[in-house]
């Protein structure tokens, strides 16, 4: 029996083909479209919980992509490059931040803003985000035999729009990490006066 009104447990995108697809270029095109669908569903999930996504960018290429992402969800806005002090002020007002192993994520961590940092080609063992609400989300070892490669261009799939290690960080995992950062941060702040240090997921804290 399937209950159509049951709580959603996952976010996915799938399709069925009449014939098998063998060519790598054709497969990459299909996977990219499915990734776009998942990305849209993740943004909807975030908006449904009351968040207003702000998409920063640097340079013309990133601006086009940022605007494309922002246009996919009501209320989302883009954020043009800012001086460091102005960027810090904006981040300090954020409910949470999701980003790669970049300066924005590390700045958010330094400001004790809840941040979920995504590690694909890099590793949190060398450059993990610090801060009261920081959660470092690392791609699984099986996602790529070379990780952490510390390379800007994927050595396994150099033509891919998204490296395999980053593709392994699915919208569900990112969404769960995002809401964990907020939850954990609130608990850490709440217990700071008593000297208690709490860390982990909701299941850890409530267990």
PDB file of C-alpha atoms in Angstrom:
ATOM      1  CA  UNK A   1       0.000   0.000   0.000  1.00  0.00           C
ATOM      2  CA  UNK A   2       1.358   3.444  -0.939  1.00  0.00           C
ATOM      3  CA  UNK A   3       0.179   6.452   1.026  1.00  0.00           C
ATOM      4  CA  UNK A   4       0.429   9.495  -1.287  1.00  0.00           C
ATOM      5  CA  UNK A   5       0.230  11.844   1.705  1.00  0.00           C
ATOM      6  CA  UNK A   6       3.120  10.275   3.604  1.00  0.00           C
ATOM      7  CA  UNK A   7       6.134  12.409   4.598  1.00  0.00           C
ATOM      8  CA  UNK A   8       8.707  12.733   1.826  1.00  0.00           C
ATOM      9  CA  UNK A   9      11.861  10.827   2.747  1.00  0.00           C
ATOM     10  CA  UNK A  10      14.036  11.633  -0.249  1.00  0.00           C
ATOM     11  CA  UNK A  11      14.447  13.853  -3.276  1.00  0.00           C
ATOM     12  CA  UNK A  12      15.182  12.271  -6.636  1.00  0.00           C
ATOM     13  CA  UNK A  13      14.923  12.666 -10.385  1.00  0.00           C
ATOM     14  CA  UNK A  14      14.611   9.724 -12.728  1.00  0.00           C
ATOM     15  CA  UNK A  15      13.541   8.819 -16.224  1.00  0.00           C
ATOM     16  CA  UNK A  16      13.077   5.724 -18.389  1.00  0.00           C
ATOM     17  CA  UNK A  17      14.475   5.226 -21.889  1.00  0.00           C
ATOM     18  CA  UNK A  18      13.196   3.001 -24.651  1.00  0.00           C
ATOM     19  CA  UNK A  19      16.744   1.957 -25.594  1.00  0.00           C
ATOM     20  CA  UNK A  20      20.056   1.743 -23.737  1.00  0.00           C
ATOM     21  CA  UNK A  21      22.402   4.731 -23.838  1.00  0.00           C
ATOM     22  CA  UNK A  22      26.038   3.747 -24.344  1.00  0.00           C
ATOM     23  CA  UNK A  23      27.821   6.869 -25.591  1.00  0.00           C
ATOM     24  CA  UNK A  24      29.481   8.822 -22.786  1.00  0.00           C
ATOM     25  CA  UNK A  25      28.534  12.204 -24.236  1.00  0.00           C
ATOM     26  CA  UNK A  26      24.866  11.198 -24.400  1.00  0.00           C
ATOM     27  CA  UNK A  27      24.990   9.891 -20.832  1.00  0.00           C
ATOM     28  CA  UNK A  28      26.573  13.101 -19.565  1.00  0.00           C
ATOM     29  CA  UNK A  29      23.846  15.167 -21.231  1.00  0.00           C
ATOM     30  CA  UNK A  30      21.128  13.071 -19.601  1.00  0.00           C
ATOM     31  CA  UNK A  31      22.805  13.155 -16.189  1.00  0.00           C
ATOM     32  CA  UNK A  32      23.188  16.914 -16.392  1.00  0.00           C
ATOM     33  CA  UNK A  33      19.453  17.371 -17.021  1.00  0.00           C
ATOM     34  CA  UNK A  34      18.673  15.106 -14.061  1.00  0.00           C
ATOM     35  CA  UNK A  35      21.094  17.069 -11.881  1.00  0.00           C
ATOM     36  CA  UNK A  36      19.290  20.264 -12.833  1.00  0.00           C
ATOM     37  CA  UNK A  37      15.991  18.700 -11.761  1.00  0.00           C
ATOM     38  CA  UNK A  38      17.482  17.665  -8.418  1.00  0.00           C
ATOM     39  CA  UNK A  39      18.948  21.121  -7.931  1.00  0.00           C
ATOM     40  CA  UNK A  40      15.544  22.701  -8.516  1.00  0.00           C
ATOM     41  CA  UNK A  41      13.911  20.350  -6.012  1.00  0.00           C
ATOM     42  CA  UNK A  42      16.572  21.139  -3.420  1.00  0.00           C
ATOM     43  CA  UNK A  43      15.927  24.852  -3.854  1.00  0.00           C
ATOM     44  CA  UNK A  44      12.187  24.239  -3.438  1.00  0.00           C
ATOM     45  CA  UNK A  45      12.887  22.263  -0.278  1.00  0.00           C
ATOM     46  CA  UNK A  46      14.946  25.098   1.154  1.00  0.00           C
ATOM     47  CA  UNK A  47      12.300  27.700   0.295  1.00  0.00           C
ATOM     48  CA  UNK A  48       9.546  25.572   1.811  1.00  0.00           C
ATOM     49  CA  UNK A  49      11.287  25.813   5.178  1.00  0.00           C
ATOM     50  CA  UNK A  50      11.313  29.595   5.092  1.00  0.00           C
ATOM     51  CA  UNK A  51      14.794  30.286   3.763  1.00  0.00           C
ATOM     52  CA  UNK A  52      15.510  32.866   1.072  1.00  0.00           C
ATOM     53  CA  UNK A  53      18.467  31.642  -1.002  1.00  0.00           C
ATOM     54  CA  UNK A  54      21.162  34.199  -1.785  1.00  0.00           C
ATOM     55  CA  UNK A  55      23.507  33.139  -4.586  1.00  0.00           C
ATOM     56  CA  UNK A  56      26.877  34.951  -4.663  1.00  0.00           C
ATOM     57  CA  UNK A  57      29.049  35.166  -7.738  1.00  0.00           C
ATOM     58  CA  UNK A  58      32.418  36.449  -8.950  1.00  0.00           C
ATOM     59  CA  UNK A  59      32.915  37.240 -12.634  1.00  0.00           C
ATOM     60  CA  UNK A  60      30.673  37.143 -15.693  1.00  0.00           C
ATOM     61  CA  UNK A  61      30.560  33.347 -16.041  1.00  0.00           C
ATOM     62  CA  UNK A  62      29.525  32.852 -12.422  1.00  0.00           C
ATOM     63  CA  UNK A  63      27.019  35.691 -12.681  1.00  0.00           C
ATOM     64  CA  UNK A  64      25.161  33.975 -15.528  1.00  0.00           C
ATOM     65  CA  UNK A  65      25.010  30.720 -13.590  1.00  0.00           C
ATOM     66  CA  UNK A  66      23.979  32.475 -10.361  1.00  0.00           C
ATOM     67  CA  UNK A  67      21.129  34.262 -12.110  1.00  0.00           C
ATOM     68  CA  UNK A  68      19.989  31.014 -13.701  1.00  0.00           C
ATOM     69  CA  UNK A  69      19.860  29.375 -10.255  1.00  0.00           C
ATOM     70  CA  UNK A  70      18.091  32.335  -8.643  1.00  0.00           C
ATOM     71  CA  UNK A  71      15.460  32.471 -11.380  1.00  0.00           C
ATOM     72  CA  UNK A  72      14.493  28.893 -10.570  1.00  0.00           C
ATOM     73  CA  UNK A  73      12.937  29.753  -7.215  1.00  0.00           C
ATOM     74  CA  UNK A  74      10.637  32.478  -5.936  1.00  0.00           C
ATOM     75  CA  UNK A  75      12.344  35.043  -3.751  1.00  0.00           C
ATOM     76  CA  UNK A  76      15.921  34.002  -4.471  1.00  0.00           C
ATOM     77  CA  UNK A  77      18.421  36.774  -5.145  1.00  0.00           C
ATOM     78  CA  UNK A  78      21.989  37.023  -6.387  1.00  0.00           C
ATOM     79  CA  UNK A  79      24.825  38.727  -4.564  1.00  0.00           C
ATOM     80  CA  UNK A  80      27.431  40.677  -6.551  1.00  0.00           C
ATOM     81  CA  UNK A  81      31.068  40.806  -5.368  1.00  0.00           C
ATOM     82  CA  UNK A  82      31.533  42.879  -2.208  1.00  0.00           C
ATOM     83  CA  UNK A  83      34.499  44.211  -0.218  1.00  0.00           C
ATOM     84  CA  UNK A  84      35.543  41.793   2.521  1.00  0.00           C
ATOM     85  CA  UNK A  85      34.006  43.818   5.349  1.00  0.00           C
ATOM     86  CA  UNK A  86      30.700  44.186   3.502  1.00  0.00           C
ATOM     87  CA  UNK A  87      30.638  40.473   2.652  1.00  0.00           C
ATOM     88  CA  UNK A  88      31.304  39.607   6.294  1.00  0.00           C
ATOM     89  CA  UNK A  89      28.413  41.834   7.355  1.00  0.00           C
ATOM     90  CA  UNK A  90      26.055  40.059   4.929  1.00  0.00           C
ATOM     91  CA  UNK A  91      27.224  36.617   6.024  1.00  0.00           C
ATOM     92  CA  UNK A  92      26.778  37.521   9.690  1.00  0.00           C
ATOM     93  CA  UNK A  93      23.057  38.045   9.025  1.00  0.00           C
ATOM     94  CA  UNK A  94      22.618  34.703   7.231  1.00  0.00           C
ATOM     95  CA  UNK A  95      20.678  31.862   8.816  1.00  0.00           C
ATOM     96  CA  UNK A  96      23.025  29.321   7.229  1.00  0.00           C
ATOM     97  CA  UNK A  97      25.547  29.014   4.408  1.00  0.00           C
ATOM     98  CA  UNK A  98      26.226  26.201   1.937  1.00  0.00           C
ATOM     99  CA  UNK A  99      29.387  26.367  -0.138  1.00  0.00           C
ATOM    100  CA  UNK A 100      32.465  24.623  -1.387  1.00  0.00           C
ATOM    101  CA  UNK A 101      35.900  24.767   0.172  1.00  0.00           C
ATOM    102  CA  UNK A 102      36.134  28.491  -0.550  1.00  0.00           C
ATOM    103  CA  UNK A 103      36.828  31.747   1.211  1.00  0.00           C
ATOM    104  CA  UNK A 104      33.122  32.492   1.660  1.00  0.00           C
ATOM    105  CA  UNK A 105      32.537  29.245   3.573  1.00  0.00           C
ATOM    106  CA  UNK A 106      35.579  29.758   5.790  1.00  0.00           C
ATOM    107  CA  UNK A 107      34.597  33.359   6.485  1.00  0.00           C
ATOM    108  CA  UNK A 108      31.119  32.207   7.493  1.00  0.00           C
ATOM    109  CA  UNK A 109      32.671  29.649   9.840  1.00  0.00           C
ATOM    110  CA  UNK A 110      34.926  32.301  11.387  1.00  0.00           C
ATOM    111  CA  UNK A 111      31.807  34.377  12.052  1.00  0.00           C
ATOM    112  CA  UNK A 112      30.141  31.353  13.740  1.00  0.00           C
ATOM    113  CA  UNK A 113      27.423  31.342  11.086  1.00  0.00           C
ATOM    114  CA  UNK A 114      26.075  27.798  10.543  1.00  0.00           C
ATOM    115  CA  UNK A 115      27.843  26.538   7.423  1.00  0.00           C
ATOM    116  CA  UNK A 116      27.796  23.258   5.498  1.00  0.00           C
ATOM    117  CA  UNK A 117      31.017  23.081   3.488  1.00  0.00           C
ATOM    118  CA  UNK A 118      31.224  20.649   0.567  1.00  0.00           C
ATOM    119  CA  UNK A 119      34.523  18.851   0.007  1.00  0.00           C
ATOM    120  CA  UNK A 120      34.989  17.076  -3.323  1.00  0.00           C
ATOM    121  CA  UNK A 121      38.561  17.347  -4.623  1.00  0.00           C
ATOM    122  CA  UNK A 122      39.761  18.782  -1.294  1.00  0.00           C
ATOM    123  CA  UNK A 123      39.571  17.325   2.202  1.00  0.00           C
ATOM    124  CA  UNK A 124      38.472  18.750   5.572  1.00  0.00           C
ATOM    125  CA  UNK A 125      41.489  17.025   7.144  1.00  0.00           C
ATOM    126  CA  UNK A 126      43.624  19.771   5.605  1.00  0.00           C
ATOM    127  CA  UNK A 127      41.255  22.702   5.294  1.00  0.00           C
ATOM    128  CA  UNK A 128      38.106  21.957   7.255  1.00  0.00           C
ATOM    129  CA  UNK A 129      35.770  24.835   8.072  1.00  0.00           C
ATOM    130  CA  UNK A 130      35.912  25.884  11.721  1.00  0.00           C
ATOM    131  CA  UNK A 131      33.233  27.562  13.799  1.00  0.00           C
ATOM    132  CA  UNK A 132      30.407  26.787  16.193  1.00  0.00           C
ATOM    133  CA  UNK A 133      27.960  25.780  13.452  1.00  0.00           C
ATOM    134  CA  UNK A 134      30.351  24.233  10.933  1.00  0.00           C
ATOM    135  CA  UNK A 135      29.694  20.855   9.322  1.00  0.00           C
ATOM    136  CA  UNK A 136      32.146  19.524   6.756  1.00  0.00           C
ATOM    137  CA  UNK A 137      30.437  17.315   4.172  1.00  0.00           C
ATOM    138  CA  UNK A 138      32.985  15.125   2.375  1.00  0.00           C
ATOM    139  CA  UNK A 139      32.473  13.120  -0.797  1.00  0.00           C
ATOM    140  CA  UNK A 140      32.683   9.360  -0.122  1.00  0.00           C
ATOM    141  CA  UNK A 141      35.946   7.586  -1.069  1.00  0.00           C
ATOM    142  CA  UNK A 142      34.192   5.498  -3.720  1.00  0.00           C
ATOM    143  CA  UNK A 143      33.119   8.640  -5.606  1.00  0.00           C
ATOM    144  CA  UNK A 144      36.593   8.936  -7.149  1.00  0.00           C
ATOM    145  CA  UNK A 145      39.743   6.866  -6.844  1.00  0.00           C
ATOM    146  CA  UNK A 146      41.954   9.992  -6.893  1.00  0.00           C
ATOM    147  CA  UNK A 147      40.301  12.077  -4.210  1.00  0.00           C
ATOM    148  CA  UNK A 148      41.427  14.165  -2.558  1.00  0.00           C
ATOM    149  CA  UNK A 149      43.322  15.257  -5.665  1.00  0.00           C
ATOM    150  CA  UNK A 150      43.423  18.976  -4.751  1.00  0.00           C
ATOM    151  CA  UNK A 151      42.962  19.836  -8.451  1.00  0.00           C
ATOM    152  CA  UNK A 152      40.814  22.590  -9.930  1.00  0.00           C
ATOM    153  CA  UNK A 153      40.164  20.511 -13.062  1.00  0.00           C
ATOM    154  CA  UNK A 154      38.949  16.928 -12.621  1.00  0.00           C
ATOM    155  CA  UNK A 155      41.615  14.420 -13.657  1.00  0.00           C
ATOM    156  CA  UNK A 156      39.083  11.615 -14.157  1.00  0.00           C
ATOM    157  CA  UNK A 157      36.421  13.497 -16.136  1.00  0.00           C
ATOM    158  CA  UNK A 158      38.021  16.787 -17.287  1.00  0.00           C
ATOM    159  CA  UNK A 159      35.161  17.578 -19.686  1.00  0.00           C
ATOM    160  CA  UNK A 160      32.413  17.052 -17.112  1.00  0.00           C
ATOM    161  CA  UNK A 161      30.462  20.072 -15.863  1.00  0.00           C
ATOM    162  CA  UNK A 162      30.457  18.576 -12.371  1.00  0.00           C
ATOM    163  CA  UNK A 163      33.275  16.351 -11.087  1.00  0.00           C
ATOM    164  CA  UNK A 164      32.200  12.862  -9.933  1.00  0.00           C
ATOM    165  CA  UNK A 165      33.238  13.604  -6.353  1.00  0.00           C
ATOM    166  CA  UNK A 166      31.006  16.685  -6.218  1.00  0.00           C
ATOM    167  CA  UNK A 167      28.136  14.818  -7.907  1.00  0.00           C
ATOM    168  CA  UNK A 168      28.266  12.345  -5.014  1.00  0.00           C
ATOM    169  CA  UNK A 169      27.219  15.151  -2.672  1.00  0.00           C
ATOM    170  CA  UNK A 170      23.530  14.761  -3.480  1.00  0.00           C
ATOM    171  CA  UNK A 171      20.835  17.363  -2.751  1.00  0.00           C
ATOM    172  CA  UNK A 172      19.458  15.177   0.049  1.00  0.00           C
ATOM    173  CA  UNK A 173      22.829  15.018   1.776  1.00  0.00           C
ATOM    174  CA  UNK A 174      23.367  18.747   1.373  1.00  0.00           C
ATOM    175  CA  UNK A 175      19.867  19.607   2.636  1.00  0.00           C
ATOM    176  CA  UNK A 176      20.307  17.365   5.686  1.00  0.00           C
ATOM    177  CA  UNK A 177      23.698  18.936   6.418  1.00  0.00           C
ATOM    178  CA  UNK A 178      22.267  22.439   6.013  1.00  0.00           C
ATOM    179  CA  UNK A 179      19.550  21.909   8.584  1.00  0.00           C
ATOM    180  CA  UNK A 180      21.962  20.074  10.884  1.00  0.00           C
ATOM    181  CA  UNK A 181      24.237  23.133  10.925  1.00  0.00           C
ATOM    182  CA  UNK A 182      21.418  25.332  12.179  1.00  0.00           C
ATOM    183  CA  UNK A 183      20.296  22.775  14.777  1.00  0.00           C
ATOM    184  CA  UNK A 184      23.787  22.088  16.113  1.00  0.00           C
ATOM    185  CA  UNK A 185      24.675  25.776  16.189  1.00  0.00           C
ATOM    186  CA  UNK A 186      21.624  26.616  18.287  1.00  0.00           C
ATOM    187  CA  UNK A 187      22.437  23.862  20.769  1.00  0.00           C
ATOM    188  CA  UNK A 188      26.076  24.924  21.060  1.00  0.00           C
ATOM    189  CA  UNK A 189      25.116  28.543  21.691  1.00  0.00           C
ATOM    190  CA  UNK A 190      22.449  27.479  24.200  1.00  0.00           C
ATOM    191  CA  UNK A 191      24.912  25.375  26.214  1.00  0.00           C
ATOM    192  CA  UNK A 192      27.866  27.779  26.001  1.00  0.00           C
ATOM    193  CA  UNK A 193      27.074  29.325  29.392  1.00  0.00           C
ATOM    194  CA  UNK A 194      27.427  25.968  31.157  1.00  0.00           C
ATOM    195  CA  UNK A 195      30.599  25.060  29.276  1.00  0.00           C
ATOM    196  CA  UNK A 196      28.921  22.146  27.475  1.00  0.00           C
ATOM    197  CA  UNK A 197      30.171  21.412  23.962  1.00  0.00           C
ATOM    198  CA  UNK A 198      27.712  19.571  21.746  1.00  0.00           C
ATOM    199  CA  UNK A 199      28.383  18.305  18.259  1.00  0.00           C
ATOM    200  CA  UNK A 200      26.828  15.921  15.764  1.00  0.00           C
ATOM    201  CA  UNK A 201      23.575  15.383  13.955  1.00  0.00           C
ATOM    202  CA  UNK A 202      20.030  15.716  15.249  1.00  0.00           C
ATOM    203  CA  UNK A 203      19.993  11.976  15.867  1.00  0.00           C
ATOM    204  CA  UNK A 204      23.169  12.265  17.945  1.00  0.00           C
ATOM    205  CA  UNK A 205      21.906  15.161  20.003  1.00  0.00           C
ATOM    206  CA  UNK A 206      18.465  13.689  20.601  1.00  0.00           C
ATOM    207  CA  UNK A 207      19.768  10.173  21.253  1.00  0.00           C
TER     208      UNK A 207
END
